[in-house]
Amino acid sequence: MPADILVVDDEAAIADLVELYLKNEGFAVHKFESAAPALAHVEHAPPDLAILDVMLPGMDGFTLCRTLREKYLFPILMLTARVEDMDKITGLTLGADDYITKPFNPLELTARVKTQLRRYTQYNRPPQEEDQEYDIRGLQISRQTHKCLLYGEEVALTPLEFSILWHLCSQQGRVVPSEELFEAVWGEKYMDSNNTVMSHIARLREKLREPSRRPKFIKTVWGVGYTIE
């Protein structure tokens, strides 16, 4: 069956362009101009991936992203006409998996959609590795159940957050460079100016109730990367 893609953008020309290129790749596309009808659609038919414009009438794309993340784990790609790093970091910390700025190349957008769907499928495939679970001072993470527990209480992680935490746990005691972590999780070449890893680490720490100055689990080695001791 073709993957279902949710597109929420109030600019008809852009939504139509995205629909055209995605349908040419065999995807099923469901378009909406605002958040409310999109949420109603998701309630009865969750998509495989969502593409959200930031500047929507009524509920904006950031709020829509946060609302979806309260219940769903499918990949979310944000479209924004603003190029400020803070806008990008905001989207990532709210649970978005990727972003692309307008104007954009439809072929690049299509490629990113395929990448996110491939990752999502990979993260939810039953793992083959021998090590299926780690328990580090009350932090438990299992690939068998795809769950994370903190002192017995489940922590809701997105697929990317789970993959980041799993990689760090699997390398316990070793400092994992930001470049290695990015390329292992995202499968793309790391760029020096990329804030993606930092944004997701910040979100992970928030979910693990980590104090910013003296985190218990994910520690920063400045200029190098991250480690779980």
PDB file of C-alpha atoms in Angstrom:
ATOM      1  CA  MET A   1       0.000   0.000   0.000  1.00  0.00           C
ATOM      2  CA  PRO A   2       1.224   3.537  -0.732  1.00  0.00           C
ATOM      3  CA  ALA A   3       2.280   5.665   2.231  1.00  0.00           C
ATOM      4  CA  ASP A   4      -0.263   8.290   3.330  1.00  0.00           C
ATOM      5  CA  ILE A   5       1.113  11.824   3.508  1.00  0.00           C
ATOM      6  CA  LEU A   6      -0.671  14.648   5.340  1.00  0.00           C
ATOM      7  CA  VAL A   7      -0.024  18.120   3.892  1.00  0.00           C
ATOM      8  CA  VAL A   8      -1.194  21.186   5.837  1.00  0.00           C
ATOM      9  CA  ASP A   9      -0.533  24.473   4.016  1.00  0.00           C
ATOM     10  CA  ASP A  10      -2.868  27.402   3.371  1.00  0.00           C
ATOM     11  CA  GLU A  11      -1.037  28.357   0.166  1.00  0.00           C
ATOM     12  CA  ALA A  12      -2.916  26.358  -2.467  1.00  0.00           C
ATOM     13  CA  ALA A  13      -0.167  26.659  -5.069  1.00  0.00           C
ATOM     14  CA  ILE A  14       2.433  25.158  -2.749  1.00  0.00           C
ATOM     15  CA  ALA A  15       0.100  22.429  -1.489  1.00  0.00           C
ATOM     16  CA  ASP A  16      -0.780  21.499  -5.071  1.00  0.00           C
ATOM     17  CA  LEU A  17       2.901  21.394  -6.055  1.00  0.00           C
ATOM     18  CA  VAL A  18       3.774  19.149  -3.114  1.00  0.00           C
ATOM     19  CA  GLU A  19       0.823  16.894  -3.930  1.00  0.00           C
ATOM     20  CA  LEU A  20       1.871  16.605  -7.579  1.00  0.00           C
ATOM     21  CA  TYR A  21       5.435  15.517  -6.818  1.00  0.00           C
ATOM     22  CA  LEU A  22       4.450  13.144  -4.022  1.00  0.00           C
ATOM     23  CA  LYS A  23       1.735  11.488  -6.105  1.00  0.00           C
ATOM     24  CA  ASN A  24       4.245  11.044  -8.926  1.00  0.00           C
ATOM     25  CA  GLU A  25       6.277   8.972  -6.435  1.00  0.00           C
ATOM     26  CA  GLY A  26       3.267   6.814  -5.610  1.00  0.00           C
ATOM     27  CA  PHE A  27       2.248   8.419  -2.303  1.00  0.00           C
ATOM     28  CA  ALA A  28      -1.349   9.065  -1.257  1.00  0.00           C
ATOM     29  CA  VAL A  29      -1.767  12.739  -0.296  1.00  0.00           C
ATOM     30  CA  HIS A  30      -4.363  14.378   1.965  1.00  0.00           C
ATOM     31  CA  LYS A  31      -4.336  18.193   1.837  1.00  0.00           C
ATOM     32  CA  PHE A  32      -5.740  20.668   4.353  1.00  0.00           C
ATOM     33  CA  GLU A  33      -5.540  24.455   4.633  1.00  0.00           C
ATOM     34  CA  SER A  34      -5.669  24.674   8.435  1.00  0.00           C
ATOM     35  CA  ALA A  35      -5.025  22.665  11.577  1.00  0.00           C
ATOM     36  CA  ALA A  36      -8.561  21.832  12.750  1.00  0.00           C
ATOM     37  CA  PRO A  37      -9.689  19.701   9.770  1.00  0.00           C
ATOM     38  CA  ALA A  38      -6.226  18.129   9.601  1.00  0.00           C
ATOM     39  CA  LEU A  39      -6.473  17.018  13.246  1.00  0.00           C
ATOM     40  CA  ALA A  40      -9.953  15.631  12.622  1.00  0.00           C
ATOM     41  CA  HIS A  41      -8.599  13.610   9.706  1.00  0.00           C
ATOM     42  CA  VAL A  42      -5.666  12.283  11.728  1.00  0.00           C
ATOM     43  CA  GLU A  43      -8.027  11.097  14.480  1.00  0.00           C
ATOM     44  CA  HIS A  44      -9.638   8.534  12.199  1.00  0.00           C
ATOM     45  CA  ALA A  45      -6.815   7.975   9.713  1.00  0.00           C
ATOM     46  CA  PRO A  46      -3.280   8.653  11.075  1.00  0.00           C
ATOM     47  CA  PRO A  47      -0.862   9.283   8.192  1.00  0.00           C
ATOM     48  CA  ASP A  48       2.573   7.784   7.701  1.00  0.00           C
ATOM     49  CA  LEU A  49       4.144  11.281   7.583  1.00  0.00           C
ATOM     50  CA  ALA A  50       2.994  14.898   7.957  1.00  0.00           C
ATOM     51  CA  ILE A  51       4.227  18.035   6.186  1.00  0.00           C
ATOM     52  CA  LEU A  52       3.233  21.157   8.130  1.00  0.00           C
ATOM     53  CA  ASP A  53       3.557  24.805   7.152  1.00  0.00           C
ATOM     54  CA  VAL A  54       4.594  26.998  10.086  1.00  0.00           C
ATOM     55  CA  MET A  55       2.434  30.000   9.152  1.00  0.00           C
ATOM     56  CA  LEU A  56      -1.088  28.599   9.283  1.00  0.00           C
ATOM     57  CA  PRO A  57      -4.321  30.515  10.018  1.00  0.00           C
ATOM     58  CA  GLY A  58      -5.589  29.961  13.541  1.00  0.00           C
ATOM     59  CA  MET A  59      -3.421  27.263  15.116  1.00  0.00           C
ATOM     60  CA  ASP A  60       0.112  27.678  13.717  1.00  0.00           C
ATOM     61  CA  GLY A  61       2.320  24.837  12.535  1.00  0.00           C
ATOM     62  CA  PHE A  62       4.415  24.736  15.722  1.00  0.00           C
ATOM     63  CA  THR A  63       1.319  24.275  17.876  1.00  0.00           C
ATOM     64  CA  LEU A  64      -0.059  21.681  15.467  1.00  0.00           C
ATOM     65  CA  CYS A  65       3.237  19.807  15.639  1.00  0.00           C
ATOM     66  CA  ARG A  66       3.201  19.809  19.444  1.00  0.00           C
ATOM     67  CA  THR A  67      -0.432  18.657  19.484  1.00  0.00           C
ATOM     68  CA  LEU A  68       0.296  15.756  17.141  1.00  0.00           C
ATOM     69  CA  ARG A  69       3.333  14.713  19.175  1.00  0.00           C
ATOM     70  CA  GLU A  70       1.188  14.296  22.274  1.00  0.00           C
ATOM     71  CA  LYS A  71      -0.348  11.200  20.659  1.00  0.00           C
ATOM     72  CA  TYR A  72       1.447  10.213  17.443  1.00  0.00           C
ATOM     73  CA  LEU A  73       4.986   9.200  16.483  1.00  0.00           C
ATOM     74  CA  PHE A  74       4.864   9.425  12.678  1.00  0.00           C
ATOM     75  CA  PRO A  75       7.548  11.699  11.121  1.00  0.00           C
ATOM     76  CA  ILE A  76       6.796  15.420  10.857  1.00  0.00           C
ATOM     77  CA  LEU A  77       8.476  17.733   8.351  1.00  0.00           C
ATOM     78  CA  MET A  78       8.074  21.488   8.832  1.00  0.00           C
ATOM     79  CA  LEU A  79       7.857  24.022   6.001  1.00  0.00           C
ATOM     80  CA  THR A  80       8.930  27.544   6.927  1.00  0.00           C
ATOM     81  CA  ALA A  81       9.465  30.770   4.994  1.00  0.00           C
ATOM     82  CA  ARG A  82      11.755  32.000   7.781  1.00  0.00           C
ATOM     83  CA  VAL A  83      15.401  30.945   7.850  1.00  0.00           C
ATOM     84  CA  GLU A  84      16.315  31.947  11.419  1.00  0.00           C
ATOM     85  CA  ASP A  85      18.004  29.126  13.343  1.00  0.00           C
ATOM     86  CA  MET A  86      15.678  29.686  16.306  1.00  0.00           C
ATOM     87  CA  ASP A  87      12.625  28.853  14.201  1.00  0.00           C
ATOM     88  CA  LYS A  88      14.277  25.637  13.087  1.00  0.00           C
ATOM     89  CA  ILE A  89      15.330  24.731  16.636  1.00  0.00           C
ATOM     90  CA  THR A  90      11.817  25.468  17.888  1.00  0.00           C
ATOM     91  CA  GLY A  91      10.320  23.027  15.408  1.00  0.00           C
ATOM     92  CA  LEU A  92      12.828  20.317  16.289  1.00  0.00           C
ATOM     93  CA  THR A  93      12.368  20.696  20.033  1.00  0.00           C
ATOM     94  CA  LEU A  94       8.580  20.463  19.626  1.00  0.00           C
ATOM     95  CA  GLY A  95       8.986  17.078  17.978  1.00  0.00           C
ATOM     96  CA  ALA A  96       9.534  17.768  14.278  1.00  0.00           C
ATOM     97  CA  ASP A  97      11.926  15.384  12.537  1.00  0.00           C
ATOM     98  CA  ASP A  98      13.081  17.705   9.759  1.00  0.00           C
ATOM     99  CA  TYR A  99      12.444  21.116   8.230  1.00  0.00           C
ATOM    100  CA  ILE A 100      12.808  22.741   4.846  1.00  0.00           C
ATOM    101  CA  THR A 101      12.719  26.452   4.014  1.00  0.00           C
ATOM    102  CA  LYS A 102      10.637  28.091   1.295  1.00  0.00           C
ATOM    103  CA  PRO A 103      11.196  28.399  -1.581  1.00  0.00           C
ATOM    104  CA  PHE A 104      12.251  24.775  -1.864  1.00  0.00           C
ATOM    105  CA  ASN A 105      13.119  22.272  -4.548  1.00  0.00           C
ATOM    106  CA  PRO A 106      10.223  19.766  -4.800  1.00  0.00           C
ATOM    107  CA  LEU A 107      12.705  17.011  -5.594  1.00  0.00           C
ATOM    108  CA  GLU A 108      14.580  17.729  -2.360  1.00  0.00           C
ATOM    109  CA  LEU A 109      11.319  17.682  -0.417  1.00  0.00           C
ATOM    110  CA  THR A 110      10.399  14.330  -1.965  1.00  0.00           C
ATOM    111  CA  ALA A 111      13.828  12.926  -1.102  1.00  0.00           C
ATOM    112  CA  ARG A 112      13.474  14.044   2.525  1.00  0.00           C
ATOM    113  CA  VAL A 113      10.034  12.466   2.755  1.00  0.00           C
ATOM    114  CA  LYS A 114      11.462   9.154   1.532  1.00  0.00           C
ATOM    115  CA  THR A 115      14.341   9.409   4.015  1.00  0.00           C
ATOM    116  CA  GLN A 116      12.030  10.042   6.968  1.00  0.00           C
ATOM    117  CA  LEU A 117       9.716   7.182   5.987  1.00  0.00           C
ATOM    118  CA  ARG A 118      12.684   4.844   5.632  1.00  0.00           C
ATOM    119  CA  ARG A 119      13.995   5.791   9.086  1.00  0.00           C
ATOM    120  CA  TYR A 120      10.585   5.448  10.683  1.00  0.00           C
ATOM    121  CA  THR A 121      10.152   1.993   9.190  1.00  0.00           C
ATOM    122  CA  GLN A 122      13.651   1.011  10.307  1.00  0.00           C
ATOM    123  CA  TYR A 123      13.117   2.199  13.890  1.00  0.00           C
ATOM    124  CA  ASN A 124       9.897   0.211  14.193  1.00  0.00           C
ATOM    125  CA  ARG A 125      11.237  -2.995  12.657  1.00  0.00           C
ATOM    126  CA  PRO A 126      11.969  -5.795  15.147  1.00  0.00           C
ATOM    127  CA  PRO A 127      15.708  -5.517  15.915  1.00  0.00           C
ATOM    128  CA  GLN A 128      18.171  -8.305  15.220  1.00  0.00           C
ATOM    129  CA  GLU A 129      20.938  -7.256  17.600  1.00  0.00           C
ATOM    130  CA  GLU A 130      21.763  -9.424  20.630  1.00  0.00           C
ATOM    131  CA  ASP A 131      21.548  -6.526  23.092  1.00  0.00           C
ATOM    132  CA  GLN A 132      17.871  -5.670  23.367  1.00  0.00           C
ATOM    133  CA  GLU A 133      17.806  -3.681  26.600  1.00  0.00           C
ATOM    134  CA  TYR A 134      19.929  -1.394  28.778  1.00  0.00           C
ATOM    135  CA  ASP A 135      19.368  -0.466  32.408  1.00  0.00           C
ATOM    136  CA  ILE A 136      21.519   2.461  33.547  1.00  0.00           C
ATOM    137  CA  ARG A 137      20.878   3.700  37.078  1.00  0.00           C
ATOM    138  CA  GLY A 138      17.095   3.592  36.731  1.00  0.00           C
ATOM    139  CA  LEU A 139      16.990   4.486  33.024  1.00  0.00           C
ATOM    140  CA  GLN A 140      15.720   1.462  31.089  1.00  0.00           C
ATOM    141  CA  ILE A 141      15.485   1.320  27.325  1.00  0.00           C
ATOM    142  CA  SER A 142      14.327  -1.693  25.317  1.00  0.00           C
ATOM    143  CA  ARG A 143      14.440  -2.263  21.585  1.00  0.00           C
ATOM    144  CA  GLN A 144      12.165  -5.259  21.975  1.00  0.00           C
ATOM    145  CA  THR A 145       9.270  -3.137  23.239  1.00  0.00           C
ATOM    146  CA  HIS A 146      10.556   0.199  21.882  1.00  0.00           C
ATOM    147  CA  LYS A 147       9.941   1.718  25.315  1.00  0.00           C
ATOM    148  CA  CYS A 148      11.958   3.866  27.696  1.00  0.00           C
ATOM    149  CA  LEU A 149      11.346   3.852  31.447  1.00  0.00           C
ATOM    150  CA  LEU A 150      12.732   6.294  34.009  1.00  0.00           C
ATOM    151  CA  TYR A 151      12.501   4.863  37.518  1.00  0.00           C
ATOM    152  CA  GLY A 152       9.651   2.656  36.335  1.00  0.00           C
ATOM    153  CA  GLU A 153       7.679   5.452  34.647  1.00  0.00           C
ATOM    154  CA  GLU A 154       7.376   5.372  30.868  1.00  0.00           C
ATOM    155  CA  VAL A 155       8.935   8.266  28.951  1.00  0.00           C
ATOM    156  CA  ALA A 156       7.271   9.070  25.611  1.00  0.00           C
ATOM    157  CA  LEU A 157      10.007   9.385  22.975  1.00  0.00           C
ATOM    158  CA  THR A 158       9.774  10.037  19.271  1.00  0.00           C
ATOM    159  CA  PRO A 159      11.535   7.491  17.020  1.00  0.00           C
ATOM    160  CA  LEU A 160      14.485   9.875  16.593  1.00  0.00           C
ATOM    161  CA  GLU A 161      14.769  10.537  20.316  1.00  0.00           C
ATOM    162  CA  PHE A 162      14.656   6.809  21.006  1.00  0.00           C
ATOM    163  CA  SER A 163      17.372   6.162  18.429  1.00  0.00           C
ATOM    164  CA  ILE A 164      19.626   8.879  19.880  1.00  0.00           C
ATOM    165  CA  LEU A 165      19.242   7.565  23.412  1.00  0.00           C
ATOM    166  CA  TRP A 166      19.736   3.963  22.281  1.00  0.00           C
ATOM    167  CA  HIS A 167      22.951   4.841  20.455  1.00  0.00           C
ATOM    168  CA  LEU A 168      24.326   6.682  23.493  1.00  0.00           C
ATOM    169  CA  CYS A 169      23.395   3.796  25.819  1.00  0.00           C
ATOM    170  CA  SER A 170      25.005   1.288  23.467  1.00  0.00           C
ATOM    171  CA  GLN A 171      28.216   3.339  23.711  1.00  0.00           C
ATOM    172  CA  GLN A 172      28.054   3.756  27.501  1.00  0.00           C
ATOM    173  CA  GLY A 173      31.323   5.029  28.929  1.00  0.00           C
ATOM    174  CA  ARG A 174      32.548   6.406  25.602  1.00  0.00           C
ATOM    175  CA  VAL A 175      32.243   9.976  24.352  1.00  0.00           C
ATOM    176  CA  VAL A 176      30.189   9.927  21.150  1.00  0.00           C
ATOM    177  CA  PRO A 177      31.152  12.817  18.834  1.00  0.00           C
ATOM    178  CA  SER A 178      28.247  14.914  17.570  1.00  0.00           C
ATOM    179  CA  GLU A 179      29.244  14.034  14.016  1.00  0.00           C
ATOM    180  CA  GLU A 180      29.087  10.303  14.721  1.00  0.00           C
ATOM    181  CA  LEU A 181      25.765  10.597  16.532  1.00  0.00           C
ATOM    182  CA  PHE A 182      24.189  12.590  13.701  1.00  0.00           C
ATOM    183  CA  GLU A 183      25.414  10.278  10.961  1.00  0.00           C
ATOM    184  CA  ALA A 184      24.415   7.142  12.914  1.00  0.00           C
ATOM    185  CA  VAL A 185      20.890   8.369  13.605  1.00  0.00           C
ATOM    186  CA  TRP A 186      20.061  10.568  10.610  1.00  0.00           C
ATOM    187  CA  GLY A 187      22.174   8.722   8.043  1.00  0.00           C
ATOM    188  CA  GLU A 188      23.360  11.984   6.476  1.00  0.00           C
ATOM    189  CA  LYS A 189      26.622  13.901   6.327  1.00  0.00           C
ATOM    190  CA  TYR A 190      27.138  16.098   9.373  1.00  0.00           C
ATOM    191  CA  MET A 191      27.611  19.853   8.857  1.00  0.00           C
ATOM    192  CA  ASP A 192      29.506  21.979  11.382  1.00  0.00           C
ATOM    193  CA  SER A 193      26.652  24.480  11.636  1.00  0.00           C
ATOM    194  CA  ASN A 194      24.036  21.788  12.239  1.00  0.00           C
ATOM    195  CA  ASN A 195      22.085  22.366  15.487  1.00  0.00           C
ATOM    196  CA  THR A 196      19.903  19.295  15.067  1.00  0.00           C
ATOM    197  CA  VAL A 197      21.787  17.076  17.536  1.00  0.00           C
ATOM    198  CA  MET A 198      21.918  19.792  20.187  1.00  0.00           C
ATOM    199  CA  SER A 199      18.186  20.479  19.840  1.00  0.00           C
ATOM    200  CA  HIS A 200      17.222  16.832  20.203  1.00  0.00           C
ATOM    201  CA  ILE A 201      19.591  16.309  23.147  1.00  0.00           C
ATOM    202  CA  ALA A 202      17.965  19.289  24.881  1.00  0.00           C
ATOM    203  CA  ARG A 203      14.532  17.782  24.295  1.00  0.00           C
ATOM    204  CA  LEU A 204      15.689  14.385  25.570  1.00  0.00           C
ATOM    205  CA  ARG A 205      17.100  15.929  28.743  1.00  0.00           C
ATOM    206  CA  GLU A 206      13.818  17.726  29.321  1.00  0.00           C
ATOM    207  CA  LYS A 207      11.891  14.466  29.027  1.00  0.00           C
ATOM    208  CA  LEU A 208      14.351  12.713  31.359  1.00  0.00           C
ATOM    209  CA  ARG A 209      13.952  15.579  33.854  1.00  0.00           C
ATOM    210  CA  GLU A 210      17.687  16.255  33.686  1.00  0.00           C
ATOM    211  CA  PRO A 211      19.035  19.350  35.506  1.00  0.00           C
ATOM    212  CA  SER A 212      20.724  21.562  32.912  1.00  0.00           C
ATOM    213  CA  ARG A 213      23.872  22.184  34.955  1.00  0.00           C
ATOM    214  CA  ARG A 214      24.515  18.684  36.307  1.00  0.00           C
ATOM    215  CA  PRO A 215      22.721  16.094  34.165  1.00  0.00           C
ATOM    216  CA  LYS A 216      22.684  12.581  35.576  1.00  0.00           C
ATOM    217  CA  PHE A 217      22.485  10.673  32.319  1.00  0.00           C
ATOM    218  CA  ILE A 218      23.392  12.535  29.103  1.00  0.00           C
ATOM    219  CA  LYS A 219      26.535  14.578  29.727  1.00  0.00           C
ATOM    220  CA  THR A 220      28.136  17.056  27.350  1.00  0.00           C
ATOM    221  CA  VAL A 221      31.855  16.929  26.632  1.00  0.00           C
ATOM    222  CA  TRP A 222      32.316  20.416  25.225  1.00  0.00           C
ATOM    223  CA  GLY A 223      33.816  20.552  21.763  1.00  0.00           C
ATOM    224  CA  VAL A 224      33.536  16.767  21.366  1.00  0.00           C
ATOM    225  CA  GLY A 225      30.086  15.288  21.903  1.00  0.00           C
ATOM    226  CA  TYR A 226      27.954  13.440  24.434  1.00  0.00           C
ATOM    227  CA  THR A 227      28.321  10.494  26.780  1.00  0.00           C
ATOM    228  CA  ILE A 228      26.367   8.337  29.185  1.00  0.00           C
ATOM    229  CA  GLU A 229      28.783   7.218  31.887  1.00  0.00           C
TER     230      GLU A 229
END
